[in-house]
XYZ file of C-alpha atoms in Angstrom:
630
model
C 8.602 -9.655 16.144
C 5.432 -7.621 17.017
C 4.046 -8.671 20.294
C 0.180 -10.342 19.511
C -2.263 -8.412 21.565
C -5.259 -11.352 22.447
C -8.395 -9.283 22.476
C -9.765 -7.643 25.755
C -13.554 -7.061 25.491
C -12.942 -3.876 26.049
C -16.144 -2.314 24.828
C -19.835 -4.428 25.595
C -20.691 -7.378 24.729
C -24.679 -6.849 24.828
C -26.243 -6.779 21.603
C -28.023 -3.420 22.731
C -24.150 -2.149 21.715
C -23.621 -0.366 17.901
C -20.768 0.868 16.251
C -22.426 3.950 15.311
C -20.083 7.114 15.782
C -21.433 10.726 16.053
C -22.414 12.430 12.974
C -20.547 14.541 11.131
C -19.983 17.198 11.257
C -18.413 18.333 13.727
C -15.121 16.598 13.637
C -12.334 18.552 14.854
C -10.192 17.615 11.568
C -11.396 17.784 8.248
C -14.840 15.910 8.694
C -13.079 12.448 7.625
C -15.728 9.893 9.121
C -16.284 6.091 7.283
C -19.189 3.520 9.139
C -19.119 1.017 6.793
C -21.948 -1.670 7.185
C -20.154 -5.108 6.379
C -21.741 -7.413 4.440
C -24.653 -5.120 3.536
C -25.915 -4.003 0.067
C -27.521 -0.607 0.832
C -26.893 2.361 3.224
C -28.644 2.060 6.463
C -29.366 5.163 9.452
C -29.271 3.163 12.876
C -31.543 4.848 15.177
C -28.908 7.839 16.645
C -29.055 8.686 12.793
C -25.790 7.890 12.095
C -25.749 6.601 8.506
C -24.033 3.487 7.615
C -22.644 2.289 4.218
C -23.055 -0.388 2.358
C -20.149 -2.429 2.188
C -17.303 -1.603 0.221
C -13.584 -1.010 -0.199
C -12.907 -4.746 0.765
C -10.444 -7.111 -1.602
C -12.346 -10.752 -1.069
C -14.821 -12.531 0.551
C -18.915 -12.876 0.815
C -21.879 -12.319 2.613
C -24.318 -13.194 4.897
C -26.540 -12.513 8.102
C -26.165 -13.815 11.761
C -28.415 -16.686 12.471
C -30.891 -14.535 15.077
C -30.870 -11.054 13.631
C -33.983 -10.142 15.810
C -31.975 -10.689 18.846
C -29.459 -7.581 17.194
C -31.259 -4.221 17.539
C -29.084 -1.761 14.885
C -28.771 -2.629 11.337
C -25.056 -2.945 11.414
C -24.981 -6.034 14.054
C -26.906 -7.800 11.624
C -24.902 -8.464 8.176
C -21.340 -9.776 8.157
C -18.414 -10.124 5.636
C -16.566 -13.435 5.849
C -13.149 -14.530 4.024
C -13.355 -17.782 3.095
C -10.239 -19.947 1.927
C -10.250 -19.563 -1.929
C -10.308 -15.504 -1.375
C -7.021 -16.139 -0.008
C -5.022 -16.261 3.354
C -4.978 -12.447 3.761
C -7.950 -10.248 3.037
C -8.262 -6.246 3.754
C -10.241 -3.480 3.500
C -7.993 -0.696 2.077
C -10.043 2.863 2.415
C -8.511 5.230 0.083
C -7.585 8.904 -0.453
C -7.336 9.307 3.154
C -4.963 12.759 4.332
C -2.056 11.206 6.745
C -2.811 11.518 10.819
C -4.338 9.841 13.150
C -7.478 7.680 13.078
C -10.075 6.324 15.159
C -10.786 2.635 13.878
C -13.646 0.704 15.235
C -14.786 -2.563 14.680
C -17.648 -4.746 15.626
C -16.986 -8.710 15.263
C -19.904 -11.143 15.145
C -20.130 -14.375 15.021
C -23.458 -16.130 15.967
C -23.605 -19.153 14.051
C -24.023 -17.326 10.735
C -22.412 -20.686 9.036
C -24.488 -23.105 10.889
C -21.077 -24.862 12.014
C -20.990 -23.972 15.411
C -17.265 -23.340 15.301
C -15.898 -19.687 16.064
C -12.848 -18.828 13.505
C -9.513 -18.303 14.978
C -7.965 -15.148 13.422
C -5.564 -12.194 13.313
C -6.436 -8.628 12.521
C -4.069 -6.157 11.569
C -4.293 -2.235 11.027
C -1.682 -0.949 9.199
C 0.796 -4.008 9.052
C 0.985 -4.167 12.796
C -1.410 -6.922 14.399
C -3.735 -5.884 17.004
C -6.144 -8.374 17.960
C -6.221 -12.040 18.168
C -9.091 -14.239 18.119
C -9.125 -18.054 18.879
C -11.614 -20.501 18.736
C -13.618 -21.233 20.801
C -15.010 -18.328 21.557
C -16.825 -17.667 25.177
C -20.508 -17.936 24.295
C -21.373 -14.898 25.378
C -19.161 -13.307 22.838
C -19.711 -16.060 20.283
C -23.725 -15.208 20.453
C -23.035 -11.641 20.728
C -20.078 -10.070 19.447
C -17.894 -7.431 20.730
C -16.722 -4.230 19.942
C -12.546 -3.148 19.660
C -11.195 -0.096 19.057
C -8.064 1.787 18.623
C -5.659 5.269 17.760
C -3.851 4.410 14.368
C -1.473 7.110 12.697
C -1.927 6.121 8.409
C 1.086 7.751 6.742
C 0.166 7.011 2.850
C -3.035 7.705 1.593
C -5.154 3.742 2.210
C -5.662 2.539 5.349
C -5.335 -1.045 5.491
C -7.226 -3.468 7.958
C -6.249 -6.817 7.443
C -7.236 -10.179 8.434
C -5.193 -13.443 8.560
C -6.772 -16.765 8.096
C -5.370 -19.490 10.669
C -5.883 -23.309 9.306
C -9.193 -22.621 7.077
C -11.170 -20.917 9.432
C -12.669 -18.043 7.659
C -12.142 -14.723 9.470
C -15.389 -12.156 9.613
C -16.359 -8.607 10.820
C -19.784 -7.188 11.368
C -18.830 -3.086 10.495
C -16.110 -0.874 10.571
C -15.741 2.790 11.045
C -12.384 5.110 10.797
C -12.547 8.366 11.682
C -10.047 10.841 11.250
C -9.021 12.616 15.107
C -6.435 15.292 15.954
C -2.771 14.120 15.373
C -1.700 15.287 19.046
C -4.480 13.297 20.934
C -3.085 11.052 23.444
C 0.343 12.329 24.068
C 1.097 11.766 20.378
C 4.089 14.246 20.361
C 5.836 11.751 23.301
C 4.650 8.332 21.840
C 5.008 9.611 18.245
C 4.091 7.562 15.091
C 5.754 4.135 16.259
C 2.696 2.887 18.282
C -1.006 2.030 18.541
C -3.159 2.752 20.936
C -4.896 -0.174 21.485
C -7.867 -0.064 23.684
C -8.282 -2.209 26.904
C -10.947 0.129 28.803
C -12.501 2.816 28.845
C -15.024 3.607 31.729
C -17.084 6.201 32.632
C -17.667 6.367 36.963
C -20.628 7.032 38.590
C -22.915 6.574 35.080
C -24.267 4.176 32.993
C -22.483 3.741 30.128
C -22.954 6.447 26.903
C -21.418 7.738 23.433
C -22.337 6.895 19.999
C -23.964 3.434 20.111
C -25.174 3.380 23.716
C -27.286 7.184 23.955
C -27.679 10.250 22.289
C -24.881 11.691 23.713
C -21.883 12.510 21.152
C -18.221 11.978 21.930
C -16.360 14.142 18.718
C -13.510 10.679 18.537
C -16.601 8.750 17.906
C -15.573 7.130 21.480
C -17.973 4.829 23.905
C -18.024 4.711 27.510
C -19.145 1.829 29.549
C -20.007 1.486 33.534
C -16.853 1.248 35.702
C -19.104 -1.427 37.666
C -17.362 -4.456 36.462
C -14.330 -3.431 36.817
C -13.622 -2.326 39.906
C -12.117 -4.861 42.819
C -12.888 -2.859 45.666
C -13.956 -5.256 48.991
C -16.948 -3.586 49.764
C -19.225 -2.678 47.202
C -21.434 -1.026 49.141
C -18.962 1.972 50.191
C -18.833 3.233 46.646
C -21.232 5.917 45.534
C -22.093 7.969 42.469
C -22.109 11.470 42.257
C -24.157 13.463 39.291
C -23.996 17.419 38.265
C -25.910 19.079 35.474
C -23.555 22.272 36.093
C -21.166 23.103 33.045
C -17.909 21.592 33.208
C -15.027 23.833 31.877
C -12.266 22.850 29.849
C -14.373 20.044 28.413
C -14.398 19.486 24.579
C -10.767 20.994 23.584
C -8.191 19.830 21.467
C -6.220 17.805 21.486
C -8.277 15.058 23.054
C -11.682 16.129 23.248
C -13.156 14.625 26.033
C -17.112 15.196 26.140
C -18.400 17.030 29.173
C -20.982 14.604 30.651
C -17.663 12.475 31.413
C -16.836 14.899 33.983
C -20.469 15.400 35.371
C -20.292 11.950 37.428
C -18.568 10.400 39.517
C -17.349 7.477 42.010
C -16.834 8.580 45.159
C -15.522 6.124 48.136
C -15.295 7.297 51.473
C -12.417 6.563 53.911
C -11.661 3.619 51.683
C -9.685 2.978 48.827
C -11.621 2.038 45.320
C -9.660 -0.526 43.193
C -9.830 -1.829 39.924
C -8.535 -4.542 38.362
C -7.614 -4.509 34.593
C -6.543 -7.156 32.124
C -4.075 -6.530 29.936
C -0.321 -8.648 28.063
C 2.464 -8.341 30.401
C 4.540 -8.283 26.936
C 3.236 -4.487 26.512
C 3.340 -0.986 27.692
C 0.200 0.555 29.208
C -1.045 3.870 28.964
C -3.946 5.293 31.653
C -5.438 7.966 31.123
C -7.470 9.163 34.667
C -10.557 11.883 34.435
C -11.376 13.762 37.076
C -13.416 17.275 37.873
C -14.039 18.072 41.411
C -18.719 18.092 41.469
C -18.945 18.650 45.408
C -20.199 21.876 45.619
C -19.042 21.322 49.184
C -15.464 21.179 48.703
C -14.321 24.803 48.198
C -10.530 25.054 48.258
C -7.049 22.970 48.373
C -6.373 20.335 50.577
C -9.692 18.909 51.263
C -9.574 16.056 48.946
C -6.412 14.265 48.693
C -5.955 10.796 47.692
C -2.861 9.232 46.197
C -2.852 6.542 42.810
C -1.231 3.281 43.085
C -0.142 1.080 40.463
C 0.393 -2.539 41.083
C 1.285 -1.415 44.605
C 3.464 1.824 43.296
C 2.728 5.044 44.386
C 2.756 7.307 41.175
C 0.714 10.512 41.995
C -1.012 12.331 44.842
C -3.909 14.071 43.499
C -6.039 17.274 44.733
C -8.384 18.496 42.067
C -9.346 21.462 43.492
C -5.729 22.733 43.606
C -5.209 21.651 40.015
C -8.024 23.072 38.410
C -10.849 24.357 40.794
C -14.364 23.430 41.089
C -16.245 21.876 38.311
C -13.477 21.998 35.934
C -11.922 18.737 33.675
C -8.740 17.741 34.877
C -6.773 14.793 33.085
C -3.834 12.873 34.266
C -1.749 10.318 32.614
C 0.825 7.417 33.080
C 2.878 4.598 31.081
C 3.002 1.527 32.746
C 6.140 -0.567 32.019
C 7.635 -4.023 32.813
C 4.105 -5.654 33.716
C 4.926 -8.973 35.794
C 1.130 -10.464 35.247
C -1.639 -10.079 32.997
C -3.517 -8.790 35.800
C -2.947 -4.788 36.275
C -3.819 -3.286 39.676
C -5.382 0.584 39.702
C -5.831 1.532 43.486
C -7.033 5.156 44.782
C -6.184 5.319 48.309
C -7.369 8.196 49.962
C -5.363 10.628 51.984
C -8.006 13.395 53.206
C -11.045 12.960 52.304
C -12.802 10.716 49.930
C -11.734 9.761 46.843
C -13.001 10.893 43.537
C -13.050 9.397 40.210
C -15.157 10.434 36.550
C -13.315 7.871 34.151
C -10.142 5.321 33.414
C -8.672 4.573 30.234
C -6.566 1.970 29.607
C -4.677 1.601 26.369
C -2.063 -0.945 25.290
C 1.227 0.481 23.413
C 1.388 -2.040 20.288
C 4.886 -0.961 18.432
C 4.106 -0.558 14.785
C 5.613 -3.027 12.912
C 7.909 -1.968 9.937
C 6.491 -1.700 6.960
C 7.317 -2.619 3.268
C 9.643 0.178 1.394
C 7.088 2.080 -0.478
C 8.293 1.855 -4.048
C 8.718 -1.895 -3.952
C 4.833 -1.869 -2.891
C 4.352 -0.239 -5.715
C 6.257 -3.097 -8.087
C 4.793 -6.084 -5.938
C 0.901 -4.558 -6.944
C 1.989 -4.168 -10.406
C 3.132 -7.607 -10.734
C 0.204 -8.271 -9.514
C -1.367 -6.621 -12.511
C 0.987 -8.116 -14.642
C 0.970 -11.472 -13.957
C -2.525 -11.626 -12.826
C -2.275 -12.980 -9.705
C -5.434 -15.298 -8.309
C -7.432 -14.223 -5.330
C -6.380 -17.618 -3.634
C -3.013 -16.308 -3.342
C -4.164 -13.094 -0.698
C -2.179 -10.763 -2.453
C -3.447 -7.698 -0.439
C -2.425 -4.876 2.080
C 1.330 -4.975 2.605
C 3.365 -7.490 0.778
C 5.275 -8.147 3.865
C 4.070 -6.995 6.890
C 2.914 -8.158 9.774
C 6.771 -9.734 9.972
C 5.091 -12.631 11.594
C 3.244 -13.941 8.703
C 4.097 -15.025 5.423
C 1.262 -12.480 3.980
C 1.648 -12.545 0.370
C 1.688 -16.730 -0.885
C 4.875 -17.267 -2.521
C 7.136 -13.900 -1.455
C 9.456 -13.997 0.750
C 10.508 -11.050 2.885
C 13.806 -9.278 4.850
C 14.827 -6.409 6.963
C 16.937 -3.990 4.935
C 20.250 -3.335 6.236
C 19.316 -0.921 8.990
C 16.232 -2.795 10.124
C 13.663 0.509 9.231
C 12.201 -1.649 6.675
C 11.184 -4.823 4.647
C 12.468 -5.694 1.597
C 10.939 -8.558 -1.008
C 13.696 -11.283 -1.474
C 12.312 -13.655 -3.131
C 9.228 -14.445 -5.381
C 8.151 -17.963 -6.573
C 5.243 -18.539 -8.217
C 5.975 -21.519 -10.133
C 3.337 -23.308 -11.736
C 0.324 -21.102 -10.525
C -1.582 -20.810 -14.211
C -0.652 -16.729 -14.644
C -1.185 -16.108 -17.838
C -0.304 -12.270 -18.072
C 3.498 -10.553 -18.548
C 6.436 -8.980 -16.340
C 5.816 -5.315 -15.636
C 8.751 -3.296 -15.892
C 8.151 -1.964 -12.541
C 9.757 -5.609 -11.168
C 12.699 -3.119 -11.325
C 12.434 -1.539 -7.910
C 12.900 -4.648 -6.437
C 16.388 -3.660 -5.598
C 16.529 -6.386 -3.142
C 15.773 -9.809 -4.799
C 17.560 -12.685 -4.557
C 15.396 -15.410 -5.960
C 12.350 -15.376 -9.131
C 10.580 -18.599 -10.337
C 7.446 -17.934 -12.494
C 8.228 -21.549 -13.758
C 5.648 -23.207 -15.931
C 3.510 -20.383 -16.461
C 1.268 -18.989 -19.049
C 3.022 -15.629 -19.360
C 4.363 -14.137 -22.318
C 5.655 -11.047 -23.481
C 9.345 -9.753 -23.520
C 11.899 -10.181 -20.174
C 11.979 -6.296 -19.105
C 15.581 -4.588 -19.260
C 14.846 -4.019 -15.520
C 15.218 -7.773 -14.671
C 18.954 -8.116 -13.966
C 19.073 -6.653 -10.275
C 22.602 -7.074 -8.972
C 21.455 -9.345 -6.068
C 19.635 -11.752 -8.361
C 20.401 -15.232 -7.849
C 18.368 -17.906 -8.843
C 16.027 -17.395 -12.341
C 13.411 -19.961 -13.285
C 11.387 -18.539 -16.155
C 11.044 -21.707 -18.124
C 7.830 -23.825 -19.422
C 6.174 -19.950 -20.458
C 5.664 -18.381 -23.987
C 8.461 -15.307 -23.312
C 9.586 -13.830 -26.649
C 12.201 -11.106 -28.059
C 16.004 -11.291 -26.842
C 17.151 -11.712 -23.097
C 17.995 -8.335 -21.770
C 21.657 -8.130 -21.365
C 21.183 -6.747 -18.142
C 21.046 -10.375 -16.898
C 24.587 -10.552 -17.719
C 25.810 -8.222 -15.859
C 23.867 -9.588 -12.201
C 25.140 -12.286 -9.794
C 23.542 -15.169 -11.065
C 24.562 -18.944 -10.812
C 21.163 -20.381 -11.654
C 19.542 -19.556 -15.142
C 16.487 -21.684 -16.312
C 15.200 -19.979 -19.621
C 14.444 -23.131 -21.712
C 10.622 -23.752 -23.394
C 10.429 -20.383 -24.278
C 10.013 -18.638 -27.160
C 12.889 -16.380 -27.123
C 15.298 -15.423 -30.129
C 18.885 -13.610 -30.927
C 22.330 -13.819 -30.166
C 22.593 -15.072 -26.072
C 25.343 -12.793 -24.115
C 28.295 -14.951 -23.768
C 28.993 -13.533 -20.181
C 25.127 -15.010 -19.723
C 26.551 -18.102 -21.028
C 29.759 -18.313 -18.936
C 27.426 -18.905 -15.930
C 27.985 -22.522 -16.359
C 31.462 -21.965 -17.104
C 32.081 -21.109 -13.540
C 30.192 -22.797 -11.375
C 26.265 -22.149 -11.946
C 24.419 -23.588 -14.055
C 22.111 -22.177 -17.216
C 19.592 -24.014 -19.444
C 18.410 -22.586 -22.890
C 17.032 -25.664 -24.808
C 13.699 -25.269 -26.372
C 14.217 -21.998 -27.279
C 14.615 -22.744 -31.501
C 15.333 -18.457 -31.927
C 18.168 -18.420 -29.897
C 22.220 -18.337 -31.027
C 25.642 -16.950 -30.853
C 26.739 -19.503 -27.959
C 28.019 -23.484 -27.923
C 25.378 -25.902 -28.674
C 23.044 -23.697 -30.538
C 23.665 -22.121 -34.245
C 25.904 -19.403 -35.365
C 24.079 -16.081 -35.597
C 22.935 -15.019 -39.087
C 26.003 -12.202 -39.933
C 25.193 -8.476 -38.706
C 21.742 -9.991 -36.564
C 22.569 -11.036 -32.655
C 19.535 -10.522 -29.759
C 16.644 -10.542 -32.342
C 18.131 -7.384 -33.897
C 21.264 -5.906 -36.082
C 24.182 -6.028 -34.562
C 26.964 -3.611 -33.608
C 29.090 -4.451 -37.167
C 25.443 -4.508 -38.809
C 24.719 -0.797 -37.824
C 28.237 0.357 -38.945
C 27.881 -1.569 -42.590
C 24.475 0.359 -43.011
C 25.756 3.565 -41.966
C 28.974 3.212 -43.870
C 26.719 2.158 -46.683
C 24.028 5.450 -46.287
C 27.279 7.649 -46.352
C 28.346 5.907 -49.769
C 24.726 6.738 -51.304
C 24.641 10.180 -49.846
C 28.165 10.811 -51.281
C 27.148 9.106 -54.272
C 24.102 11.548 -54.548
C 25.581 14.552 -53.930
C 28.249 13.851 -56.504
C 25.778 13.204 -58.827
C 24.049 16.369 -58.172
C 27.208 18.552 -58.319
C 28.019 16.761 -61.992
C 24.581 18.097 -63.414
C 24.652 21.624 -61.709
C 28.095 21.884 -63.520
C 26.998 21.224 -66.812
C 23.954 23.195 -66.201
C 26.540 25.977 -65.651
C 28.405 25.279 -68.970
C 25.323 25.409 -71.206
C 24.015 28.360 -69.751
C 26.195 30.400 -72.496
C 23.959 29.114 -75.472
C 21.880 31.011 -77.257
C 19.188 31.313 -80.210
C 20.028 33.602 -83.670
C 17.282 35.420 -85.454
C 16.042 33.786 -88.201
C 17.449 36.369 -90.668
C 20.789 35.917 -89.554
C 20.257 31.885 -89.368
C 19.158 31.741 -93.085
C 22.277 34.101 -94.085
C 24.584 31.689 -92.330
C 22.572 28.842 -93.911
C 23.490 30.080 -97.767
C 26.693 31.153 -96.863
C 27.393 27.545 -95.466
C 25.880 26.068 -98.788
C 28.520 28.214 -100.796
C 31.346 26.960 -98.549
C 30.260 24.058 -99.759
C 30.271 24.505 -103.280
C 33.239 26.074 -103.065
C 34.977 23.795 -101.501
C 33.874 20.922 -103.958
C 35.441 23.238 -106.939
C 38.888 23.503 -105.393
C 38.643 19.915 -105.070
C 37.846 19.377 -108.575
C 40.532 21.855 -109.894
C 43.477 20.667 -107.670
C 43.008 16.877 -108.873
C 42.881 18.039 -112.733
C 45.839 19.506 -112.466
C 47.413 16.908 -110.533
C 47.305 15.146 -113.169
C 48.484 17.593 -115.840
C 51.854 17.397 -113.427
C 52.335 13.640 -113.667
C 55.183 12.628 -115.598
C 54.362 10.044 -118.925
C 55.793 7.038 -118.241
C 55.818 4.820 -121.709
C 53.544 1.921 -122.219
C-alpha cells in the first residue's frame, strides 16, 4: 500500500502567492512548460508575464470563482475547477504528448467558500497513480480562505501525465491552476533514487531573504521553483542571535545542470554566532526524507580553511561537519545532501551547531520520498479505454487516469484489480457493469485482458457480435444476458475455464459448442433460453443440416466443394467433347461449282440407271418362272 502523504503547507499561504513559473524559454530541456488556469475560459498574463491557459485537458467537472476574488491578486487564484459527484469518483487532468523525464508539477488549491456551503472537501490527489497529498475537511481557515500552494519532482514514463483526484463521501474535490514543467532527468540525485519515487515537497527556504521565484518577485528559478523566508521555521531559542547576510557579488557554480539552483539563493544568508540555529520541520514518520542544504561562503572576511566550521545534526545525529571555504572557496555554491530514514515522530529536527566560528546557512530543502505506486500493465490500459469506447461508459462511473492505480482505491466503478505474479504490476480481474444502461458493443481489444477472471455486462443495451477474443483462459464467471448480442458464440469460450455461463435474452443464433454446453455437465452452470437462433445442443432444436454457429458447417463446406469439383469436371469434359469434334470436321471442304454440277448429273444417271436394271432383272424373273397349270 502507498503510504498517504497529508499535505504540509509547504509553499505560502498568503494570497499575495501565484503559481506563475518563469517564462519560457529558457528551460534547460526542451522548453516543455504548461500553467494551466483552472476553471478559466481565456488565457490570462499574471503580472511577472507569465501566461496562463485557459483550462483544458481535464475529463469532468465545472466551474466557478472564489467567493472574494478581490482579496486574490493574480488571475489564476481566482477561477477554480470542481468535480462534483455525477462526473464521477475519479477525475484527472491527463496532459498529452509529453517526451518521458522528469517534471515539475505545481498546484494551487483554493477553496474560499466558492459553493456557499462553508464545508472544505476532503480529498486525495494523485500524480501518476501514486497519491501525494491528502486533504480533509475542515480545513484551517487560514488555508480554507486562502489556499496553498504544493509542489513536487514526478518522472512520466508514457506520453500523458495524469493528475488525479479522488472524491471521499460526496465532497467534490477542486484545484485553482496547475503547471508541469519539464526539468533535467538527473536533478535531485535521480541516478541514486531512480524512477521509483516522488519528490514530494515539504520546504523549501531561502535564509537570510524574503522569500522569491516565480510568483513572489521577478526573480526566475529555471525549475519554475519558489522560495519562502526560513523565519518560520526555524526553532532556535533566541531569535535575536540570528542575522542575515546579503552580497550582490557573482556567485559561481550557480545555474548548472543538473539542478539549477538560481544564484540570488546563494547571495544571503543566516548567520548565528556562537550558537547553534535549529529548525524544526514537519513531515510522516511513514516516509523517507531527503534535505538538500545550500550554502556559499559571502564573508569577504573569511579567507581560507578552517575558519568556519560547524557540524549538521539530525534529530540529534551528527551527519556532516561542514567548512565551505575548504569545499569550494569564497563566494562559490556549494550543495550538500542527506536521506533521512526510520523517522520516530512527525516532528524532524535540523540543528547547525557550530564548531569554529559562526554558522552559515543560504537555504533547506526538504522533500518527502513517496514510492511510486505500480501501475496498470500498459496494453490492458489500452483495452480498459477502449471498452470504454465500446461500451460507452457514463461519466458517473470516473473511468479516468489509470484503471487501477492508486492500489488503495477502487478507481475505476465496477473493475476490480490484482498484482501480477511478480508484484511489478496491476492486472484487471474482474469487470461488472451489470445493469448500467451501456448501450454500445465489446471491442475486440477486451482481448489483452489476459488476466480476467470475472465479466457481467448483465442487462445492458449492448449489441453487436461476442469478439473471438472473449474466451481468456482465466475466465470464470460470464453474465452477458438481458442485451441485444447477435451472430454465433465464439468458440473460443469453449475452450476457457468457465463454470458460470449466463447468455440467455439475447439475440444470438447457430449451432452452441457442445464443450460450451458440457459446462453444466460438470459442475457449472450455463443458461441459453431466450435466445430463439440458437441449436445443436439438448433442449433447443436440431441444427438445419450443413448450417451450425450462424454459418455452413464443416460437412457443408466439403458437399459444396465436392459439388464445385463435379461442375468443373463436368465443364471441362464438356469442353474437351466439342474441341474434339471441332477437330474431326476440320477435314471438310467446299467443291467448285463445276465439279459439283458434274457430280450432280452423274448422280442423276446413277439413278436412272439403276431404276433400268431394276426393271430388266424383274422381267426376266419372270420369263424364268416355271407354268404351273390352272
Amino acid at each position: 500500500m502507498t503510504a498517504v502523504v497529508f499535505l504540509f503547507l509547504s509553499l505560502s499561504l498568503f494570497s499575495s502567492c501565484s503559481t506563475s513559473a518563469a517564462s519560457p524559454p529558457p528551460y534547460p530541456y526542451g522548453g516543455v512548460a504548461y500553467h494551466i488556469d483552472s476553471g478559466s475560459p481565456t488565457d490570462q498574463t499574471d503580472p511577472f508575464n507569465t501566461t496562463w491557459l485557459s483550462d483544458r485537458f481535464f475529463t469532468g467537472g465545472a466551474t466557478s470563482v472564489v467567493s472574494e476574488p478581490l482579496q486574490f491578486h493574480h488571475p489564476q487564484e481566482k477561477t477554480l475547477r470542481y468535480f462534483p459527484l455525477s462526473s464521477g469518483k475519479k477525475n484527472c487532468y491527463i496532459i498529452p504528448n509529453l517526451p518521458s523525464g522528469r517534471y515539475y508539477i505545481r498546484t494551487f488549491t483554493v477553496y474560499d467558500n466558492y459553493d456557499g456551503k462553508s464545508h472544505s472537501p476532503s480529498f486525495d490527489f494523485s500524480v501518476e497513480g501514486t497519491v501525494v497529498f491528502s486533504w480533509r475537511s475542515p480545513w484551517s481557515e487560514d488555508l480554507a480562505r486562502n489556499g496553498a500552494y504544493s509542489d513536487l519532482f514526478a518522472f512520466v514514463a508514457d506520453s500523458d501525465a495524469d493528475v488525479c483526484f479522488y472524491s471521499i463521501a460526496t465532497d467534490p474535490p477542486v484545484i485553482g491552476s496547475l503547471q508541469l514543467i519539464r526539468v533535467d532527468p538527473d536533478s535531485y540525485d535521480a541516478v541514486t533514487l531512480g524512477k521509483d519515487y516522488i519528490l514530494v515537497n515539504y520546504g523549501r527556504f531561502t535564509c537570510g531573504s524574503d522569500q522569491f521565484g516565480p510568483g513572489f518577485s521577478n526573480d526566475t528559478d529555471l525549475f519554475g521553483r519558489s522560495w519562502q523566508s526560513d523565519k518560520d521555521f526555524r526553532s532556535t531559542s533566541d531569535e535575536s542571535t540570528v542575522r542575515s547576510i546579503t552580497t550582490r557579488n557573482t556567485i559561481a557554480n550557480t545555474d548548472q545542470g543538473p539542478n539549477y539552483f538560481p544564484m540570488k539563493l546563494y547571495q544571503s544568508a543566516a548567520v548565528v554566532g556562537g550558537k547553534a540555529l535549529e529548525y524544526e520541520l514537519q513531515v510522516d514518520a511513514k516516509l523517507d526524507y531527503l534535505l538538500w542544504f545550500h550554502f556559499a561562503e559571502i564573508d569577504s572576511s573569511v579567507t581560507r580553511a578552517g575558519q568556519r566550521v560547524f557540524d549538521i545534526l539530525i534529530d540529534g545525529k551528527n551527519v556532516k561537519r561542514i567548512d565551505i571555504f575548504k569545499e569550494v572557496g569564497s563566494f562559490a555554491a556549494y550543495s550538500w545532501n542527506y536521506t533521512v530514514k526510520n523517522l520516530s515522530s512527525n516532528a524532524l529536527s535540523v540543528k547547525l551547531q557550530n564548531v569554529v566560528g559562526a554558522v552559515l546557512i543560504s537555504g533547506l530543502e526538504n522533500y518527502a520520498l513517496v514510492p511510486a505506486d505500480v501501475a496498470t500493465v500498459p496494453e490492458q490500459v489500452v483495452a480498459m479505454k477502449a471498452l470504454k469506447e465500446s461500451l460507452r461508459v457514463p461519466d458517473r462511473m470516473g473511468w479516468n487516469g489509470d484503471p487501477c492505480a492508486p492500489s488503495n482505491w477502487v478507481t475505476w466503478e465496477g473493475v476490480s484489480c490484482q498484482q501480477n505474479k511478480n508484484g511489478t504490476a496491476l492486472v484487471i480481474s474482474g469487470i461488472d457493469l451489470g445493469s448500467q444502461g451501456l448501450k454500445g458493443f465489446i471491442s475486440d481489444q477486451i482481448s489483452l485482458l489476459s488476466n480476467l477472471l470475472s465479466l457481467n455486462l448483465s442487462s445492458n443495451s449492448l449489441e453487436g457480435v461476442l469478439p473471438s477474443g472473449l474466451g481468456q483462459k482465466t475466465l470464470h464467471r460470464l453474465d452477458l444476458s438481458n442485451n441485444q448480442f447477435t451472430g454465433p458464440i465464439p468458440q473460443s469460450l469453449a475452450t476457457s475455464n468457465l463454470q458460470l455461463v449466463l447468455l440467455n435474452n439475447n439475440l444470438l443464433e447457430g449451432q452452441v459448442p457442445e464443450e460450451l454446453y458440457s459446462i453444466g455437465v460438470h459442475g457449472g452452470a450455463i443458461d441459453l433460453y431466450g435466445n430463439k437462433g440458437l441449436c445443436g445442443v439438448p433442449s433447443l432444436p436440431d441444427c438445419p443440416l450443413f448450417w451450425e454457429n450462424g454459418g455452413l458447417s464443416k460437412k457443408g463446406k466439403i458437399a459444396i466443394a465436392v459439388s464445385c469439383v463435379l461442375v468443373f469436371c463436368l465443364v471441362m469434359l464438356a469442353l474437351y467433347i466439342f474441341c474434339i469434334r471441332r477437330r474431326r470436321n476440320d477435314y471438310d471442304f467446299g467443291l467448285p461449282q463445276d465439279l459439283m454440277s458434274l457430280s450432280a448429273k452423274r448422280n442423276r444417271y446413277q439413278r436412272q440407271k439403276s431404276l433400268m436394271l431394276l426393271e430388266m432383272e424383274s422381267q426376266h424373273a419372270k420369263a424364268l418362272t416355271p407354268f404351273t397349270p390352272q
